[in-house]
Amino acid sequence: WRLSSLLVLTLLTGAQGQAVIPTVLPTLPPLSAPVAAEPVGDSIFPALGQAGLDVLNYDLDLFVDRPGTSELRGTVVLTVTATKLLPVLSLDFLGPQVLEVRWNGLAAPYRHDQTLGKLTVAPPQPLLPDMRARVTVRFAGQVGVRPDPDLPLNVGWQAVPALGGRVGANFTLSEPDGTRTFLPVNDHPSDPATFTARITVPAGYTAAASGVQRSDVAAPNGGRTFTFEQAQPIPTYALAIHVGRFGRVDSAAVPVGEGGADVIRRDYFPVGVPAGTRDAYVSTGEILRVLADWFGPYPFSTYGSAIVTPRVPALETATLSTMPVTSSNVRVLVHETAHQWFGDRMTLADWSEVWLNEGFATYAELLWAQAQGETGDDMVRGWYARAGRNQTRPLVATTESELFDTTAYIRGALALHAVRMTVDDAAFKAYLRGWVSEFSSQPVTTADLLTYTRTRLGAKAEAALRLWAESPELPPMPQR
Ligand code: ARG
Ligand code: ZN
């Protein structure tokens, strides 16, 4: 105990920066060796997250005073526990300046390094397994910046400036590690959590977020506060928050939840988008039915899309896919909807495993086409040709620029097709449903899928998957 406390205080007091040491803390002699919290150990992003930290819930109070800018203030309360003794808490946070940190309500020492993107907090005593704590972080200012190496954008909190007659807007686009640009989080998919978000916006604006809307009330500043509850755990990058001038379109609930439970349907369209933008979203209910038939019950309480105007990639934000106007077509919508099972409900143990998200979501495009009466042969041939034109590699990624490449999407989908070609469709459907139902409680790996494939479908199916997963070359076209 004592040693840990000494280390903690050294870390916090020994540093330059904005360390705030409340007078109630004992002063201890400094130690020379600094301690650093151990990150999760991701093979692509070795600095992300904290090993042994388990965030159960993020409770957010966000104020977007000037939509369309990068200004954000708010308070987040993290309910945390640990899987091993943690002398300090180390959160990922590039974002606005920290004003205050509390541990179970009491002011706590902290150090915020906005360049490293770490907020280190010293608890009064180490966090132990099965102990719970509430950590409050209040912040205000400009959000952090995290460029994407492959896209001309920064991931995380997006600002769409007011332009001409258009009002400003903001939204999240965080995969893989952008949530830390605006919230202090354990920013790794192996630690999914529930979220409650209260978002206060000026008069005339609407806020939307992952989960079910619980209230929409007048705020003291003349604006409104919208409250959303995401009651099932999701990875941090999948958190959707949108602020803008929107029309919400409610549609009939779809009975594809657990035990046939109704899934609430709502979509958000910014005012002024072309009328035709809405056409694709009419299919959302049917997409949910087709995918729930292949994958098992839809895993959340609500589903829909929030449409955004910038040309960005679509993103499978939980319960509320983020859909650019320019990607508002059924095929992209099918893909993002499939990610609700693969990525949002089932989460990755390591970013190198991201083909487990992208391969399944891409494969859903084929399942949808076949449900529309197509053979799908053209699509599979198209995939194979495209995979052949591009550089190939084993499915588990080794660099950041491989995460969202053709291999993750197309070779990933073909690997699943190769498994399907070893069995009949009834067995393949049971296999997909079993993968979701048996492996959703823990973050997944390719090794899990290989083991599961052998157990469920036998050695031939496993060998097919292994060839597609591991061969340095592109394997031959899968055939029944
Ligand atoms: N998961 C998204 C999709 O396929 C793609 C996100 C790409 N993100 C990135 N940072 N490159 O639907
Ligand atoms: Zn995808």
Short mmCIF file of N, CA, C and O in Angstrom, two decimals, residues 77-122:
data_model
loop_
_atom_site.label_atom_id
_atom_site.label_comp_id
_atom_site.label_asym_id
_atom_site.label_seq_id
_atom_site.Cartn_x
_atom_site.Cartn_y
_atom_site.Cartn_z
N VAL A 77 -18.45 11.17 -15.63
CA VAL A 77 -18.24 10.33 -14.45
C VAL A 77 -18.04 8.90 -14.94
O VAL A 77 -18.92 8.32 -15.57
N LEU A 78 -16.85 8.36 -14.68
CA LEU A 78 -16.56 6.98 -15.06
C LEU A 78 -16.78 6.08 -13.85
O LEU A 78 -16.28 6.38 -12.76
N THR A 79 -17.55 5.04 -14.04
CA THR A 79 -17.64 4.01 -13.01
C THR A 79 -16.64 2.93 -13.40
O THR A 79 -16.75 2.34 -14.47
N VAL A 80 -15.65 2.74 -12.53
CA VAL A 80 -14.54 1.87 -12.90
C VAL A 80 -14.34 0.74 -11.89
O VAL A 80 -14.71 0.87 -10.71
N THR A 81 -13.78 -0.35 -12.39
CA THR A 81 -13.29 -1.39 -11.52
C THR A 81 -11.98 -1.90 -12.14
O THR A 81 -11.53 -1.34 -13.14
N ALA A 82 -11.35 -2.88 -11.50
CA ALA A 82 -10.05 -3.33 -11.99
C ALA A 82 -10.01 -4.84 -11.99
O ALA A 82 -10.75 -5.50 -11.26
N THR A 83 -9.14 -5.39 -12.83
CA THR A 83 -8.92 -6.83 -12.82
C THR A 83 -7.59 -7.17 -12.15
O THR A 83 -7.23 -8.33 -12.01
N LYS A 84 -6.84 -6.11 -11.76
CA LYS A 84 -5.64 -6.29 -10.95
C LYS A 84 -5.40 -5.00 -10.18
O LYS A 84 -6.03 -3.98 -10.50
N LEU A 85 -4.52 -5.02 -9.22
CA LEU A 85 -4.28 -3.81 -8.42
C LEU A 85 -3.74 -2.69 -9.31
O LEU A 85 -2.76 -2.87 -10.04
N LEU A 86 -4.41 -1.54 -9.23
CA LEU A 86 -3.97 -0.38 -10.00
C LEU A 86 -3.63 0.77 -9.06
O LEU A 86 -4.51 1.37 -8.46
N PRO A 87 -2.35 1.11 -8.95
CA PRO A 87 -1.96 2.23 -8.07
C PRO A 87 -2.39 3.58 -8.62
O PRO A 87 -2.62 4.50 -7.86
N VAL A 88 -2.49 3.69 -9.95
CA VAL A 88 -3.01 4.91 -10.57
C VAL A 88 -3.98 4.52 -11.68
O VAL A 88 -3.98 3.39 -12.15
N LEU A 89 -4.78 5.48 -12.05
CA LEU A 89 -5.65 5.31 -13.20
C LEU A 89 -5.04 6.10 -14.34
O LEU A 89 -4.62 7.25 -14.15
N SER A 90 -4.99 5.49 -15.53
CA SER A 90 -4.41 6.17 -16.67
C SER A 90 -5.41 6.14 -17.82
O SER A 90 -5.64 5.09 -18.42
N LEU A 91 -6.02 7.29 -18.09
CA LEU A 91 -7.04 7.36 -19.14
C LEU A 91 -6.46 7.99 -20.39
O LEU A 91 -5.55 8.82 -20.31
N ASP A 92 -6.99 7.61 -21.54
CA ASP A 92 -6.61 8.24 -22.80
C ASP A 92 -7.41 9.53 -22.94
O ASP A 92 -8.64 9.51 -22.86
N PHE A 93 -6.71 10.65 -23.13
CA PHE A 93 -7.43 11.92 -23.25
C PHE A 93 -6.54 12.97 -23.91
O PHE A 93 -5.62 13.51 -23.29
N LEU A 94 -6.81 13.25 -25.19
CA LEU A 94 -6.11 14.31 -25.91
C LEU A 94 -6.86 15.62 -25.77
O LEU A 94 -6.37 16.67 -26.19
N GLY A 95 -8.06 15.54 -25.25
CA GLY A 95 -9.05 16.58 -25.43
C GLY A 95 -8.91 17.79 -24.56
O GLY A 95 -7.84 18.07 -24.03
N PRO A 96 -10.05 18.50 -24.43
CA PRO A 96 -10.04 19.79 -23.74
C PRO A 96 -9.31 19.74 -22.41
O PRO A 96 -9.13 18.67 -21.81
N GLN A 97 -8.94 20.92 -21.96
CA GLN A 97 -8.18 21.04 -20.73
C GLN A 97 -8.98 20.53 -19.53
O GLN A 97 -10.18 20.79 -19.41
N VAL A 98 -8.29 19.82 -18.65
CA VAL A 98 -8.95 19.30 -17.45
C VAL A 98 -9.01 20.39 -16.40
O VAL A 98 -8.02 21.07 -16.12
N LEU A 99 -10.19 20.56 -15.81
CA LEU A 99 -10.38 21.59 -14.78
C LEU A 99 -10.38 20.98 -13.38
O LEU A 99 -10.04 21.65 -12.42
N GLU A 100 -10.80 19.73 -13.31
CA GLU A 100 -11.00 19.14 -11.99
C GLU A 100 -11.15 17.63 -12.12
O GLU A 100 -11.75 17.16 -13.09
N VAL A 101 -10.59 16.89 -11.15
CA VAL A 101 -10.79 15.44 -11.10
C VAL A 101 -11.21 15.06 -9.69
O VAL A 101 -10.63 15.56 -8.71
N ARG A 102 -12.21 14.24 -9.58
CA ARG A 102 -12.64 13.75 -8.26
C ARG A 102 -12.66 12.22 -8.25
O ARG A 102 -12.95 11.60 -9.27
N TRP A 103 -12.34 11.68 -7.10
CA TRP A 103 -12.38 10.22 -6.89
C TRP A 103 -13.43 9.95 -5.81
O TRP A 103 -13.25 10.42 -4.69
N ASN A 104 -14.49 9.30 -6.16
CA ASN A 104 -15.62 9.11 -5.24
C ASN A 104 -16.02 10.43 -4.57
O ASN A 104 -16.28 10.48 -3.37
N GLY A 105 -15.99 11.48 -5.35
CA GLY A 105 -16.49 12.77 -4.87
C GLY A 105 -15.43 13.67 -4.26
O GLY A 105 -15.69 14.86 -4.04
N LEU A 106 -14.24 13.13 -3.97
CA LEU A 106 -13.20 13.95 -3.34
C LEU A 106 -12.15 14.36 -4.37
O LEU A 106 -11.75 13.55 -5.22
N ALA A 107 -11.71 15.61 -4.27
CA ALA A 107 -10.69 16.10 -5.20
C ALA A 107 -9.51 15.13 -5.22
O ALA A 107 -9.04 14.69 -4.17
N ALA A 108 -9.04 14.80 -6.40
CA ALA A 108 -7.92 13.85 -6.53
C ALA A 108 -6.80 14.47 -7.35
O ALA A 108 -7.06 15.22 -8.28
N PRO A 109 -5.53 14.14 -7.02
CA PRO A 109 -4.41 14.63 -7.82
C PRO A 109 -4.46 14.02 -9.22
O PRO A 109 -4.84 12.87 -9.37
N TYR A 110 -4.05 14.80 -10.19
CA TYR A 110 -4.02 14.28 -11.56
C TYR A 110 -2.93 14.97 -12.34
O TYR A 110 -2.43 16.03 -11.93
N ARG A 111 -2.57 14.36 -13.46
CA ARG A 111 -1.69 15.03 -14.41
C ARG A 111 -2.23 14.77 -15.81
O ARG A 111 -2.51 13.62 -16.18
N HIS A 112 -2.42 15.84 -16.55
CA HIS A 112 -2.94 15.69 -17.91
C HIS A 112 -1.85 16.08 -18.90
O HIS A 112 -1.45 17.23 -18.94
N ASP A 113 -1.37 15.08 -19.66
CA ASP A 113 -0.40 15.35 -20.71
C ASP A 113 -1.14 15.29 -22.05
O ASP A 113 -1.43 14.21 -22.56
N GLN A 114 -1.45 16.48 -22.57
CA GLN A 114 -2.26 16.52 -23.80
C GLN A 114 -1.48 16.07 -25.02
O GLN A 114 -2.07 15.73 -26.04
N THR A 115 -0.15 16.10 -24.94
CA THR A 115 0.66 15.63 -26.08
C THR A 115 0.68 14.11 -26.12
O THR A 115 0.44 13.49 -27.15
N LEU A 116 0.93 13.50 -24.98
CA LEU A 116 0.87 12.04 -24.90
C LEU A 116 -0.56 11.52 -24.99
O LEU A 116 -0.80 10.38 -25.37
N GLY A 117 -1.49 12.36 -24.58
CA GLY A 117 -2.88 11.93 -24.56
C GLY A 117 -3.20 11.02 -23.39
O GLY A 117 -3.95 10.05 -23.52
N LYS A 118 -2.61 11.35 -22.23
CA LYS A 118 -2.89 10.55 -21.04
C LYS A 118 -3.30 11.45 -19.87
O LYS A 118 -2.66 12.48 -19.62
N LEU A 119 -4.34 11.05 -19.20
CA LEU A 119 -4.76 11.70 -17.96
C LEU A 119 -4.53 10.70 -16.83
O LEU A 119 -5.17 9.64 -16.79
N THR A 120 -3.57 11.02 -15.96
CA THR A 120 -3.22 10.10 -14.86
C THR A 120 -3.85 10.62 -13.58
O THR A 120 -3.69 11.80 -13.25
N VAL A 121 -4.54 9.75 -12.89
CA VAL A 121 -5.26 10.14 -11.68
C VAL A 121 -4.78 9.28 -10.52
O VAL A 121 -4.63 8.07 -10.65
N ALA A 122 -4.54 9.92 -9.39
CA ALA A 122 -4.10 9.19 -8.20
C ALA A 122 -5.27 8.97 -7.26
O ALA A 122 -5.82 9.93 -6.73
#
